[in-house]
Coordinates of C-alpha atoms in Angstrom, one line a residue:
Chain F
M1 CA 0.9 26.3 1.4
T2 CA -1.2 27.8 -1.4
A3 CA -4.7 29.1 -1.1
R4 CA -7.1 26.1 -1.1
S5 CA -10.8 25.5 -0.6
A6 CA -11.8 24.4 2.8
P7 CA -11.3 20.7 3.4
G8 CA -14.4 18.4 3.4
G9 CA -16.2 17.3 6.5
L10 CA -16.6 13.7 7.5
D11 CA -15.9 12.6 3.9
V12 CA -12.2 13.5 4.3
L13 CA -11.6 10.3 6.4
E14 CA -13.7 8.2 4.0
G15 CA -11.5 9.6 1.3
V16 CA -8.4 8.1 3.0
T17 CA -10.0 4.7 3.5
T18 CA -11.2 4.4 -0.1
R19 CA -7.8 5.1 -1.7
T20 CA -7.5 1.4 -2.7
S21 CA -4.2 1.9 -4.5
V22 CA -2.6 2.6 -1.1
P23 CA -1.9 -0.4 1.0
V24 CA -4.4 -0.9 3.8
R25 CA -1.8 -0.6 6.5
R26 CA -0.7 2.8 5.3
R27 CA -4.4 4.0 5.2
R28 CA -5.0 2.8 8.7
D29 CA -1.8 4.3 10.0
F30 CA -2.6 7.7 8.4
L31 CA -6.1 7.7 10.0
R32 CA -4.4 7.0 13.4
E33 CA -1.8 9.7 12.8
L34 CA -4.5 12.3 11.9
Q35 CA -6.6 11.3 14.9
H36 CA -3.7 11.7 17.3
D37 CA -2.5 15.0 15.8
V38 CA -6.0 16.6 15.6
E39 CA -6.7 15.5 19.2
S40 CA -3.4 16.8 20.5
L41 CA -3.5 20.1 18.7
T42 CA -7.1 20.6 19.9
E43 CA -6.0 20.0 23.5
E44 CA -3.1 22.4 23.1
L45 CA -5.3 25.1 21.7
E46 CA -7.9 24.6 24.5
A47 CA -5.1 25.0 27.0
E48 CA -4.2 28.3 25.4
G49 CA -7.8 29.4 26.0
V50 CA -9.5 28.7 22.7
A51 CA -13.1 27.5 23.0
P52 CA -13.3 23.7 22.5
R53 CA -15.4 23.8 19.3
E54 CA -13.2 26.5 17.8
A55 CA -10.0 24.6 18.8
R56 CA -11.3 21.5 17.0
R57 CA -12.2 23.4 14.0
R58 CA -8.8 25.0 13.7
A59 CA -7.0 21.7 14.2
R60 CA -9.1 20.1 11.5
T61 CA -8.4 23.0 9.1
L62 CA -4.7 22.8 9.7
L63 CA -4.3 19.0 9.6
L64 CA -7.1 17.3 7.6
P65 CA -6.1 16.9 4.0
D66 CA -8.1 18.4 1.2
G67 CA -8.4 16.7 -2.2
E68 CA -5.1 17.9 -3.5
S69 CA -3.2 16.9 -0.4
L70 CA -4.9 13.5 -0.4
E71 CA -3.9 13.0 -4.0
R72 CA -0.2 13.8 -3.2
W73 CA -0.3 11.5 -0.2
T74 CA -1.7 8.7 -2.5
V75 CA 1.2 9.2 -5.0
V76 CA 3.7 8.8 -2.1
H77 CA 2.3 5.5 -1.0
E78 CA 1.3 3.9 -4.2
P79 CA 3.2 0.7 -5.0
P80 CA 5.9 1.4 -7.7
W81 CA 4.0 -0.8 -10.2
L82 CA 0.8 1.4 -9.9
R83 CA 2.9 4.5 -10.2
L84 CA 3.6 3.4 -13.8
R85 CA -0.1 4.3 -14.5
R86 CA 0.9 7.9 -14.4
V87 CA 3.5 7.6 -17.1
L88 CA 2.2 4.8 -19.2
E89 CA -1.1 4.5 -21.1
E90 CA -3.6 2.3 -19.2
R91 CA -3.9 -0.1 -22.3
R92 CA -0.1 -0.4 -22.5
L93 CA 0.2 -1.2 -18.8
R94 CA -2.6 -3.8 -19.1
S95 CA -0.8 -5.5 -22.0
I96 CA 2.5 -5.5 -20.0
E97 CA 0.7 -7.0 -17.0
R98 CA -0.9 -9.7 -19.1
G99 CA 2.4 -10.5 -20.8
A100 CA 4.3 -10.8 -17.5
F101 CA 1.4 -12.9 -16.0
T102 CA 1.4 -15.3 -18.9
A103 CA 5.2 -15.6 -18.8
V104 CA 5.2 -16.4 -15.1
V105 CA 2.4 -19.0 -15.5
A106 CA 4.1 -20.6 -18.5
L107 CA 7.4 -20.7 -16.7
A108 CA 5.8 -22.3 -13.6
A109 CA 4.0 -24.9 -15.8
L110 CA 7.3 -25.8 -17.5
I111 CA 9.2 -26.1 -14.2
G112 CA 6.3 -28.2 -12.8
A113 CA 6.2 -30.5 -15.8
G114 CA 10.0 -30.9 -15.7
L115 CA 9.8 -31.9 -12.0
V116 CA 7.0 -34.3 -12.5
R117 CA 8.9 -36.1 -15.3
R118 CA 11.9 -36.6 -13.0
I119 CA 9.9 -38.3 -10.3
E120 CA 10.4 -42.1 -10.4
V121 CA 6.8 -43.0 -9.6
M122 CA 5.7 -41.3 -12.8
G123 CA 7.1 -44.1 -15.0
D124 CA 3.6 -45.4 -15.7
P125 CA 1.3 -42.4 -15.1
S126 CA -2.5 -42.4 -15.0
A127 CA -4.2 -41.0 -18.1
F128 CA -5.7 -38.4 -15.8
L129 CA -2.4 -37.1 -14.5
W130 CA -2.1 -34.4 -17.2
P131 CA -5.6 -33.1 -16.7
V132 CA -4.9 -32.9 -13.0
L133 CA -1.7 -31.0 -13.7
G134 CA -3.6 -28.8 -16.1
T135 CA -6.1 -27.8 -13.4
G136 CA -3.0 -27.3 -11.1
V137 CA -1.7 -24.7 -13.6
L138 CA -5.0 -23.0 -13.7
L139 CA -5.1 -23.0 -9.9
F140 CA -1.7 -21.5 -9.8
A141 CA -2.7 -18.8 -12.3
A142 CA -5.8 -18.0 -10.2
C143 CA -3.8 -17.7 -7.0
L144 CA -1.1 -15.6 -8.7
Y145 CA -3.8 -13.3 -10.2
H146 CA -5.5 -12.8 -6.9
A147 CA -2.2 -12.3 -5.1
V148 CA -1.2 -9.5 -7.6
L149 CA -4.7 -7.9 -7.2
L150 CA -4.6 -8.1 -3.4
W151 CA -1.0 -7.3 -2.5
G152 CA 0.2 -5.6 -5.7
R153 CA -2.8 -3.4 -6.4
G154 CA -4.6 -3.4 -3.0
D155 CA -7.9 -4.2 -4.8
A156 CA -9.5 -6.2 -2.1
D157 CA -13.0 -5.6 -3.5
S158 CA -12.2 -7.5 -6.8
V159 CA -10.5 -10.3 -4.9
R160 CA -13.6 -10.7 -2.6
R161 CA -15.8 -11.0 -5.7
T162 CA -13.7 -13.5 -7.6
L163 CA -11.8 -15.5 -5.0
W164 CA -14.4 -18.3 -5.2
W165 CA -12.6 -19.3 -8.4
V166 CA -9.7 -20.6 -6.3
L167 CA -11.9 -22.9 -4.3
F168 CA -13.7 -24.0 -7.5
L169 CA -10.4 -25.0 -9.1
C170 CA -9.3 -26.8 -5.9
T171 CA -12.6 -28.8 -6.1
G172 CA -12.0 -29.3 -9.8
T173 CA -8.6 -30.7 -9.3
L174 CA -9.9 -33.2 -6.7
A175 CA -12.9 -34.1 -8.9
V176 CA -10.6 -34.9 -11.9
A177 CA -8.3 -37.0 -9.7
A178 CA -11.3 -38.9 -8.2
T179 CA -12.7 -39.5 -11.7
G180 CA -9.3 -40.8 -12.7
V181 CA -9.2 -43.3 -9.8
I182 CA -12.7 -44.5 -10.5
A183 CA -11.8 -45.0 -14.2
D184 CA -8.6 -46.8 -13.2
V185 CA -10.5 -49.2 -10.8
I186 CA -13.0 -50.0 -13.6
L187 CA -10.2 -50.7 -16.0
L188 CA -8.4 -52.8 -13.4
L189 CA -11.5 -54.9 -12.8
G190 CA -11.8 -55.6 -16.5
Q191 CA -8.2 -56.5 -16.6
L192 CA -8.5 -58.9 -13.7
Q193 CA -11.5 -60.6 -15.2
Q194 CA -9.6 -61.2 -18.4
D195 CA -6.3 -62.3 -16.8
P196 CA -6.6 -63.2 -13.1
G197 CA -3.0 -64.5 -13.1
Q198 CA -1.7 -61.0 -13.4
A199 CA -3.7 -59.7 -10.5
A200 CA -0.8 -58.9 -8.1
R201 CA 1.2 -57.0 -10.7
A202 CA -1.8 -55.1 -12.1
L203 CA -3.0 -54.2 -8.6
T204 CA 0.4 -52.9 -7.5
A205 CA 0.7 -50.8 -10.7
A206 CA -2.8 -49.4 -10.3
L207 CA -2.3 -48.6 -6.6
R208 CA 0.9 -46.8 -7.4
R209 CA -0.6 -44.8 -10.3
D210 CA -3.7 -43.8 -8.3
A211 CA -1.8 -42.9 -5.2
T212 CA 0.4 -40.6 -7.2
L213 CA -2.5 -39.1 -8.9
L214 CA -4.4 -38.5 -5.6
A215 CA -1.3 -37.2 -3.9
I216 CA -0.6 -34.6 -6.6
A217 CA -4.2 -33.5 -6.7
L218 CA -4.4 -33.2 -2.9
L219 CA -1.2 -31.2 -2.8
Q220 CA -2.5 -28.8 -5.4
A221 CA -5.9 -28.5 -3.7
M222 CA -4.3 -28.0 -0.3
G223 CA -2.0 -25.2 -1.7
G224 CA -5.0 -23.5 -3.3
A225 CA -7.1 -23.8 -0.1
V226 CA -4.2 -22.4 2.0
F227 CA -4.0 -19.5 -0.4
W228 CA -7.8 -18.9 -0.2
L229 CA -7.6 -19.0 3.6
V230 CA -4.7 -16.6 3.9
A231 CA -6.3 -14.2 1.4
T232 CA -9.7 -14.2 3.1
Q233 CA -8.2 -13.8 6.5
W234 CA -5.9 -11.1 5.4
I235 CA -8.8 -9.2 3.8
A236 CA -11.0 -9.7 6.9
I237 CA -8.3 -8.6 9.4
S238 CA -7.0 -5.7 7.5
E239 CA -10.4 -4.3 6.6
D240 CA -11.6 -4.8 10.2
A241 CA -8.6 -2.8 11.4
L242 CA -9.2 -0.1 8.8
A243 CA -12.9 0.1 9.7
R244 CA -12.1 0.4 13.4
A245 CA -9.5 3.1 12.7
L246 CA -12.1 5.0 10.6
L247 CA -14.7 4.8 13.3
D248 CA -12.3 5.9 16.0
S249 CA -11.0 8.8 14.0
R250 CA -14.5 9.9 13.0
Q251 CA -15.7 9.9 16.6
S252 CA -12.7 11.7 17.8
I253 CA -12.1 14.3 15.0
F254 CA -15.8 15.1 14.4
K255 CA -16.9 14.7 17.9
E256 CA -19.6 17.3 17.8
Q257 CA -21.1 15.9 14.5
T258 CA -21.1 12.2 15.5
S259 CA -22.3 12.5 19.1
Chain C
M1 CA 22.9 31.0 -12.2
T2 CA 20.9 31.2 -15.4
S3 CA 17.1 31.1 -15.9
D4 CA 17.6 27.6 -17.3
D5 CA 18.9 26.0 -14.1
F6 CA 16.4 27.6 -11.8
D7 CA 13.3 25.5 -11.4
V8 CA 10.5 27.5 -9.6
Q9 CA 8.5 24.4 -8.6
G10 CA 11.6 22.6 -7.4
F11 CA 12.5 25.6 -5.3
A12 CA 9.1 25.7 -3.7
R13 CA 9.5 22.0 -3.0
D14 CA 13.0 22.6 -1.6
I15 CA 11.7 25.3 0.7
N16 CA 9.0 22.9 2.1
V17 CA 11.6 20.2 2.7
V18 CA 14.1 22.6 4.3
L19 CA 11.3 23.9 6.6
V20 CA 10.4 20.4 7.8
L21 CA 13.9 19.2 8.2
A22 CA 15.0 22.4 10.0
T23 CA 12.2 22.1 12.6
L24 CA 13.3 18.5 13.3
Q25 CA 16.9 19.6 14.1
N26 CA 15.7 20.4 17.6
G27 CA 14.5 16.9 18.3
Q28 CA 11.7 14.5 17.5
K29 CA 8.2 15.9 17.0
H30 CA 4.7 14.9 16.0
G31 CA 3.2 16.0 12.6
Y32 CA 1.0 18.8 14.2
Q33 CA 4.0 20.1 16.2
I34 CA 6.0 20.4 13.0
A35 CA 3.2 22.4 11.3
Q36 CA 2.9 24.6 14.4
D37 CA 6.7 25.2 14.7
V38 CA 7.0 26.1 11.0
E39 CA 4.3 28.7 11.4
S40 CA 5.5 30.1 14.7
E41 CA 9.2 30.1 13.8
S42 CA 8.6 31.8 10.5
N43 CA 6.3 34.4 12.2
G44 CA 3.3 33.1 10.2
L45 CA 5.1 33.5 6.8
F46 CA 4.9 29.7 6.1
R47 CA 1.8 27.6 6.9
F48 CA 1.1 24.0 6.2
R49 CA -2.7 24.0 6.0
H50 CA -5.2 21.4 4.9
G51 CA -2.9 18.5 5.5
T52 CA -0.3 19.6 3.0
L53 CA 2.3 18.6 5.6
Y54 CA 1.6 14.8 5.5
P55 CA 2.5 14.0 1.9
I56 CA 5.8 15.9 2.5
L57 CA 6.5 14.1 5.8
H58 CA 5.7 10.6 4.4
R59 CA 7.8 11.2 1.3
L60 CA 10.8 12.3 3.4
E61 CA 10.2 9.2 5.5
K62 CA 10.2 7.0 2.4
E63 CA 13.4 8.6 1.2
G64 CA 15.1 8.0 4.6
L65 CA 15.6 11.7 5.4
I66 CA 13.4 11.4 8.5
E67 CA 12.3 8.4 10.5
G68 CA 8.8 7.9 11.9
S69 CA 8.2 5.8 15.0
W70 CA 5.0 4.7 16.6
S71 CA 4.4 4.6 20.3
R72 CA 1.4 4.2 22.6
Q73 CA -0.2 7.0 24.6
D74 CA -1.5 6.5 28.1
G75 CA -5.0 5.8 26.8
G76 CA -3.6 3.1 24.5
R77 CA -3.9 5.2 21.3
K78 CA -1.0 5.1 18.9
K79 CA 1.0 8.3 18.1
K80 CA 3.7 8.9 15.5
L81 CA 6.9 10.9 16.1
Y82 CA 9.4 12.0 13.5
M83 CA 13.1 12.5 13.9
L84 CA 15.9 13.6 11.6
T85 CA 18.2 10.9 10.2
P86 CA 21.9 11.5 9.4
A87 CA 21.0 11.5 5.7
G88 CA 18.3 14.1 6.4
R89 CA 20.9 16.2 8.3
R90 CA 23.2 16.1 5.3
H91 CA 20.3 16.8 2.9
L92 CA 19.3 19.8 5.0
E93 CA 22.8 21.3 4.8
G94 CA 22.9 20.9 1.0
R95 CA 19.4 22.2 0.3
G96 CA 19.8 24.9 3.0
R97 CA 22.9 26.2 1.2
R98 CA 21.1 26.1 -2.2
V99 CA 18.1 28.0 -0.8
N100 CA 20.4 30.6 0.8
E101 CA 22.3 31.1 -2.5
I102 CA 19.0 31.7 -4.3
L103 CA 17.7 34.1 -1.6
D104 CA 21.1 35.9 -1.6
G105 CA 20.8 36.3 -5.4
V106 CA 17.3 37.8 -5.1
N107 CA 18.5 40.1 -2.3
R108 CA 21.4 41.4 -4.4
M109 CA 19.0 42.1 -7.3
L110 CA 16.7 43.9 -5.0
S111 CA 19.4 46.0 -3.4
R112 CA 20.5 47.4 -6.8
P113 CA 17.4 49.2 -8.0
G114 CA 17.6 50.5 -11.5
E115 CA 20.4 48.2 -12.7
A116 CA 19.6 45.7 -15.3
P117 CA 20.4 42.1 -14.3
A118 CA 23.4 40.6 -16.0

């Protein structure tokens, strides 16, 4: 309610869409709210006898946010974690984030290793099991990192640029497991040539080892692939909805400039 | 009241909140209707211009003092209506009293010209 400079033109709406620290749904809803309110107020002013162009101009002046209002709106909708940026130094916040991230990944790795040790079929594991589990930990860390970026910070641009890492690690997990199976088969063949009498026992043990290795690798890769699919679809759907809301609101609020 | 416990910025914020909540006492409204009602009911004394209303509305909604609900217009477009919640009604009573106390204090000062404030 203080004296302000006139709000911007078309760039006001772009300003809403580019506030990446605000969740996409909030940005889309705000555009829709602005569109409806400007349209309705314009209609009311026209009904009172104001010329259409002037009615739209007045509605825009009253309702479209200027830079300061947009900043206040951003603060209201920022996730609590991002609000810490306003009270903590950026460097300190980054180190807290890194610490929390490392702690979660380490905890998940410990829990995973504990569970694997308890499984009965792990009595005679493949030499490639631990490398497969290692890529699994990396895959989990990559998924967690992108989940925080996407749903915690709302930074879809960075996620789009680096999400290929998740697929790369899925492929890596499967490649390590496949290498393990091939190495096991070669070892088994050598064993069978030396001692054909032990064939049945050696074959059973190798099958069990390799099936476990492949199952774990497949589970990890499937988990990563599902995450990749969900993240890419989420970005596509939400950005499409935001782009549509922006287009609609631009055409409606700035009718005379866009027609 | 001493100068220590009077926060000018807080008072300005309280006024905005009281204005928004007070206009919603009469029933649910859209954002633009709230802006218009504040202006018309205060005879143009208070104006929410350049979208200043929306950060206030959304903050009050987050705090549970008002509730926003979406519905569809005839053309299929979505519109948002705000209504006062019971918490908002209680908040309005408390803040309204506080604003009145402050304005009464100012009025008392103004009605005694020449006297030094205690």
